[in-house]
Amino acid sequence: EKVTVSVIKADVGGFPGHSEVHPDLLEACEGVLEDAVDEVIIDYYVTRCGDDIDLIMTHTRGEDDEKVHELAWNAFQEATKVAEDLKLYGAGQDLLSDAFSGNVRGLGPGAAEMELVERPSEPIIVFCCDKTEPSAFNLPLFRIFADPNNTAGLVLDPSMHDGFEFEVHDVIDQKKVILKCPEEMYDLLALIGQTQRYAIKRVYKKGDGDEAERIAAVTSTERLNLIAGEYVGKDDPVAIVRCQSGFPAVGEVLEPFTFPHLVAGWMRGSHNGPLMPVSEEEAHPTRFDGPPRIIALGFQLRNGELVGPQDLFADPAFDRAREIANEVADYIRRHGPFQPHLLSEEELEYTTLPDVLKKLEDRFEDLEE
Ligand code: 13P
Ligand code: 13P
Ligand code: MG
Ligand code: MG
Ligand code: MG
């Protein structure tokens, strides 16, 4: 009765520029996944946020399965052919290798996968972002699973009252650590506040049960720019969160997104901007290639089948968050090429700075003291 939900994503071409995925690419992916139903996967749903294609798949093969990853790889290859044919922008952008070699990790696509023991009722939410990076989930995941001001269940629900464990990845040194909340909350915050280095990879319910029973959330944490060694685009992330009956309610999982917090990404992957929650329909970032977007799709699992989706941010209750995001966008855009709108030097996806410094080398003089 274990089911795996795999969300594997890639940007294989934008339409136009980096704004959206052309519908023909989604159709190409659907064709590949449809042929694999009952062979490799149980069910699937193909969506997109901005220029990123998100393949939501269910199966019983576990996480990191070669067949499932190959299927996603093949879908992206087919979509790339269509993108090349249409001469879309950045065709094949996130596919950094010519050949598949067992797992999409390190090849460019991002993956969030969760093996779970399906409960009598299993509500899940799949989040997909564009124009930002995996640590954009740090603040909302903290609020959902550790902040009683956000999540009433931490106080009220006896089955959540003990709290949750956070698996945090150091994406630069490739190390991980597990921290428990509420008792290690300040240590956790000391790490995950540093969004350029630490990203929450998984959240577990506390206890000694099977991981597939305790798993509460998972994100994609690939750092595409570091994998490639040079700029190939921000690794626009995805996440899966389980809801209800010992996990936060659907509305508790969505609540942090009423605050459009600042995240890194946006234009040229090099600017801070507000994360705007939008419907699938409105997930085509255009203003200054943004602002960064997030969609939330709700499903109920039925023996691995995806019942849904429900487009959860297509709710007037999130209009105010969108208004605030627009106000913040106006405000921060007026900084032009200055920090903190611009990211710090190490976080820039590309820069002329080394060339400028080289050119001015002879003209720099020591300060007299
Ligand atoms: P209902 O009374 O609508 O079922 O809502 C219950 C609940 O817990 C909402 O958070
Ligand atoms: P993507 O990472 O979504 O491709 O965006 C890159 C970019 O340069 C946007 O301006
Ligand atoms: Mg792109
Ligand atoms: Mg993108
Ligand atoms: Mg990208």
PDB file of N, CA, C and O in Angstrom, residues 319-353:
ATOM      1  N   ASP A 319      -6.308  37.357  -3.514  1.00  0.00           N
ATOM      2  CA  ASP A 319      -6.183  38.602  -4.294  1.00  0.00           C
ATOM      3  C   ASP A 319      -5.321  39.620  -3.560  1.00  0.00           C
ATOM      4  O   ASP A 319      -4.507  40.320  -4.158  1.00  0.00           O
ATOM      5  N   ARG A 320      -5.521  39.702  -2.271  1.00  0.00           N
ATOM      6  CA  ARG A 320      -4.783  40.676  -1.461  1.00  0.00           C
ATOM      7  C   ARG A 320      -3.271  40.383  -1.493  1.00  0.00           C
ATOM      8  O   ARG A 320      -2.475  41.297  -1.588  1.00  0.00           O
ATOM      9  N   ALA A 321      -2.916  39.096  -1.430  1.00  0.00           N
ATOM     10  CA  ALA A 321      -1.489  38.723  -1.513  1.00  0.00           C
ATOM     11  C   ALA A 321      -0.925  39.158  -2.863  1.00  0.00           C
ATOM     12  O   ALA A 321       0.211  39.635  -2.950  1.00  0.00           O
ATOM     13  N   ARG A 322      -1.723  39.000  -3.903  1.00  0.00           N
ATOM     14  CA  ARG A 322      -1.273  39.415  -5.242  1.00  0.00           C
ATOM     15  C   ARG A 322      -1.114  40.933  -5.305  1.00  0.00           C
ATOM     16  O   ARG A 322      -0.156  41.441  -5.898  1.00  0.00           O
ATOM     17  N   GLU A 323      -2.042  41.666  -4.674  1.00  0.00           N
ATOM     18  CA  GLU A 323      -1.928  43.133  -4.625  1.00  0.00           C
ATOM     19  C   GLU A 323      -0.657  43.548  -3.895  1.00  0.00           C
ATOM     20  O   GLU A 323       0.065  44.441  -4.350  1.00  0.00           O
ATOM     21  N   ILE A 324      -0.412  42.914  -2.755  1.00  0.00           N
ATOM     22  CA  ILE A 324       0.801  43.248  -1.990  1.00  0.00           C
ATOM     23  C   ILE A 324       2.033  42.937  -2.831  1.00  0.00           C
ATOM     24  O   ILE A 324       2.983  43.723  -2.886  1.00  0.00           O
ATOM     25  N   ALA A 325       2.005  41.801  -3.509  1.00  0.00           N
ATOM     26  CA  ALA A 325       3.148  41.431  -4.356  1.00  0.00           C
ATOM     27  C   ALA A 325       3.382  42.502  -5.426  1.00  0.00           C
ATOM     28  O   ALA A 325       4.531  42.856  -5.718  1.00  0.00           O
ATOM     29  N   ASN A 326       2.313  43.020  -5.990  1.00  0.00           N
ATOM     30  CA  ASN A 326       2.468  44.071  -7.007  1.00  0.00           C
ATOM     31  C   ASN A 326       3.034  45.353  -6.409  1.00  0.00           C
ATOM     32  O   ASN A 326       3.869  46.021  -7.030  1.00  0.00           O
ATOM     33  N   GLU A 327       2.580  45.682  -5.212  1.00  0.00           N
ATOM     34  CA  GLU A 327       3.118  46.876  -4.542  1.00  0.00           C
ATOM     35  C   GLU A 327       4.608  46.709  -4.242  1.00  0.00           C
ATOM     36  O   GLU A 327       5.408  47.618  -4.467  1.00  0.00           O
ATOM     37  N   VAL A 328       4.957  45.532  -3.730  1.00  0.00           N
ATOM     38  CA  VAL A 328       6.357  45.255  -3.403  1.00  0.00           C
ATOM     39  C   VAL A 328       7.203  45.265  -4.684  1.00  0.00           C
ATOM     40  O   VAL A 328       8.328  45.767  -4.699  1.00  0.00           O
ATOM     41  N   ALA A 329       6.618  44.738  -5.759  1.00  0.00           N
ATOM     42  CA  ALA A 329       7.334  44.729  -7.046  1.00  0.00           C
ATOM     43  C   ALA A 329       7.611  46.164  -7.496  1.00  0.00           C
ATOM     44  O   ALA A 329       8.728  46.482  -7.923  1.00  0.00           O
ATOM     45  N   ASP A 330       6.603  47.035  -7.396  1.00  0.00           N
ATOM     46  CA  ASP A 330       6.801  48.449  -7.756  1.00  0.00           C
ATOM     47  C   ASP A 330       7.930  49.054  -6.932  1.00  0.00           C
ATOM     48  O   ASP A 330       8.802  49.734  -7.452  1.00  0.00           O
ATOM     49  N   TYR A 331       7.873  48.799  -5.653  1.00  0.00           N
ATOM     50  CA  TYR A 331       8.836  49.395  -4.728  1.00  0.00           C
ATOM     51  C   TYR A 331      10.264  48.912  -5.004  1.00  0.00           C
ATOM     52  O   TYR A 331      11.177  49.715  -5.186  1.00  0.00           O
ATOM     53  N   ILE A 332      10.403  47.587  -5.082  1.00  0.00           N
ATOM     54  CA  ILE A 332      11.772  47.062  -5.188  1.00  0.00           C
ATOM     55  C   ILE A 332      12.359  47.294  -6.579  1.00  0.00           C
ATOM     56  O   ILE A 332      13.559  47.507  -6.722  1.00  0.00           O
ATOM     57  N   ARG A 333      11.508  47.336  -7.612  1.00  0.00           N
ATOM     58  CA  ARG A 333      11.983  47.604  -8.970  1.00  0.00           C
ATOM     59  C   ARG A 333      12.669  48.963  -9.058  1.00  0.00           C
ATOM     60  O   ARG A 333      13.548  49.167  -9.886  1.00  0.00           O
ATOM     61  N   ARG A 334      12.226  49.913  -8.215  1.00  0.00           N
ATOM     62  CA  ARG A 334      12.793  51.266  -8.286  1.00  0.00           C
ATOM     63  C   ARG A 334      14.240  51.317  -7.827  1.00  0.00           C
ATOM     64  O   ARG A 334      14.901  52.333  -7.974  1.00  0.00           O
ATOM     65  N   HIS A 335      14.755  50.192  -7.281  1.00  0.00           N
ATOM     66  CA  HIS A 335      16.174  50.128  -6.943  1.00  0.00           C
ATOM     67  C   HIS A 335      17.036  49.887  -8.183  1.00  0.00           C
ATOM     68  O   HIS A 335      18.264  49.993  -8.102  1.00  0.00           O
ATOM     69  N   GLY A 336      16.388  49.541  -9.294  1.00  0.00           N
ATOM     70  CA  GLY A 336      17.162  49.298 -10.516  1.00  0.00           C
ATOM     71  C   GLY A 336      18.306  48.330 -10.260  1.00  0.00           C
ATOM     72  O   GLY A 336      18.106  47.272  -9.654  1.00  0.00           O
ATOM     73  N   PRO A 337      19.532  48.694 -10.677  1.00  0.00           N
ATOM     74  CA  PRO A 337      20.652  47.754 -10.564  1.00  0.00           C
ATOM     75  C   PRO A 337      21.345  47.755  -9.193  1.00  0.00           C
ATOM     76  O   PRO A 337      22.492  47.332  -9.080  1.00  0.00           O
ATOM     77  N   PHE A 338      20.646  48.228  -8.155  1.00  0.00           N
ATOM     78  CA  PHE A 338      21.248  48.284  -6.822  1.00  0.00           C
ATOM     79  C   PHE A 338      20.742  47.146  -5.939  1.00  0.00           C
ATOM     80  O   PHE A 338      19.597  46.721  -6.044  1.00  0.00           O
ATOM     81  N   GLN A 339      21.622  46.701  -5.024  1.00  0.00           N
ATOM     82  CA  GLN A 339      21.180  45.786  -3.965  1.00  0.00           C
ATOM     83  C   GLN A 339      20.243  46.549  -3.025  1.00  0.00           C
ATOM     84  O   GLN A 339      20.400  47.764  -2.904  1.00  0.00           O
ATOM     85  N   PRO A 340      19.288  45.936  -2.344  1.00  0.00           N
ATOM     86  CA  PRO A 340      19.082  44.486  -2.311  1.00  0.00           C
ATOM     87  C   PRO A 340      18.137  43.947  -3.383  1.00  0.00           C
ATOM     88  O   PRO A 340      17.751  42.790  -3.304  1.00  0.00           O
ATOM     89  N   HIS A 341      17.746  44.808  -4.380  1.00  0.00           N
ATOM     90  CA  HIS A 341      16.975  44.231  -5.502  1.00  0.00           C
ATOM     91  C   HIS A 341      17.905  43.272  -6.248  1.00  0.00           C
ATOM     92  O   HIS A 341      17.569  42.109  -6.470  1.00  0.00           O
ATOM     93  N   LEU A 342      19.083  43.778  -6.609  1.00  0.00           N
ATOM     94  CA  LEU A 342      20.097  42.928  -7.232  1.00  0.00           C
ATOM     95  C   LEU A 342      20.653  41.966  -6.178  1.00  0.00           C
ATOM     96  O   LEU A 342      20.826  42.347  -5.018  1.00  0.00           O
ATOM     97  N   LEU A 343      20.929  40.729  -6.578  1.00  0.00           N
ATOM     98  CA  LEU A 343      21.519  39.765  -5.648  1.00  0.00           C
ATOM     99  C   LEU A 343      22.990  40.108  -5.427  1.00  0.00           C
ATOM    100  O   LEU A 343      23.588  40.858  -6.191  1.00  0.00           O
ATOM    101  N   SER A 344      23.569  39.519  -4.366  1.00  0.00           N
ATOM    102  CA  SER A 344      24.987  39.760  -4.092  1.00  0.00           C
ATOM    103  C   SER A 344      25.827  39.091  -5.182  1.00  0.00           C
ATOM    104  O   SER A 344      25.346  38.224  -5.905  1.00  0.00           O
ATOM    105  N   GLU A 345      27.065  39.500  -5.273  1.00  0.00           N
ATOM    106  CA  GLU A 345      27.932  39.067  -6.370  1.00  0.00           C
ATOM    107  C   GLU A 345      27.969  37.545  -6.549  1.00  0.00           C
ATOM    108  O   GLU A 345      27.844  37.037  -7.658  1.00  0.00           O
ATOM    109  N   GLU A 346      28.107  36.805  -5.431  1.00  0.00           N
ATOM    110  CA  GLU A 346      28.225  35.338  -5.532  1.00  0.00           C
ATOM    111  C   GLU A 346      26.930  34.702  -6.034  1.00  0.00           C
ATOM    112  O   GLU A 346      26.925  33.591  -6.550  1.00  0.00           O
ATOM    113  N   GLU A 347      25.814  35.394  -5.828  1.00  0.00           N
ATOM    114  CA  GLU A 347      24.525  34.823  -6.195  1.00  0.00           C
ATOM    115  C   GLU A 347      24.064  35.227  -7.589  1.00  0.00           C
ATOM    116  O   GLU A 347      23.051  34.733  -8.086  1.00  0.00           O
ATOM    117  N   LEU A 348      24.779  36.145  -8.222  1.00  0.00           N
ATOM    118  CA  LEU A 348      24.390  36.562  -9.567  1.00  0.00           C
ATOM    119  C   LEU A 348      24.577  35.402 -10.528  1.00  0.00           C
ATOM    120  O   LEU A 348      25.550  34.667 -10.445  1.00  0.00           O
ATOM    121  N   GLU A 349      23.642  35.246 -11.433  1.00  0.00           N
ATOM    122  CA  GLU A 349      23.760  34.138 -12.392  1.00  0.00           C
ATOM    123  C   GLU A 349      24.827  34.451 -13.432  1.00  0.00           C
ATOM    124  O   GLU A 349      25.504  33.566 -13.933  1.00  0.00           O
ATOM    125  N   TYR A 350      24.954  35.705 -13.773  1.00  0.00           N
ATOM    126  CA  TYR A 350      26.084  36.109 -14.607  1.00  0.00           C
ATOM    127  C   TYR A 350      26.321  37.595 -14.388  1.00  0.00           C
ATOM    128  O   TYR A 350      25.413  38.319 -13.983  1.00  0.00           O
ATOM    129  N   THR A 351      27.544  38.029 -14.656  1.00  0.00           N
ATOM    130  CA  THR A 351      27.886  39.410 -14.353  1.00  0.00           C
ATOM    131  C   THR A 351      29.053  39.862 -15.218  1.00  0.00           C
ATOM    132  O   THR A 351      29.872  39.046 -15.652  1.00  0.00           O
ATOM    133  N   THR A 352      29.112  41.162 -15.451  1.00  0.00           N
ATOM    134  CA  THR A 352      30.241  41.734 -16.183  1.00  0.00           C
ATOM    135  C   THR A 352      31.346  42.152 -15.219  1.00  0.00           C
ATOM    136  O   THR A 352      32.398  42.601 -15.657  1.00  0.00           O
ATOM    137  N   LEU A 353      31.104  41.999 -13.903  1.00  0.00           N
ATOM    138  CA  LEU A 353      32.023  42.560 -12.908  1.00  0.00           C
ATOM    139  C   LEU A 353      33.496  42.164 -13.106  1.00  0.00           C
ATOM    140  O   LEU A 353      34.369  43.027 -13.081  1.00  0.00           O
TER     141      LEU A 353
END
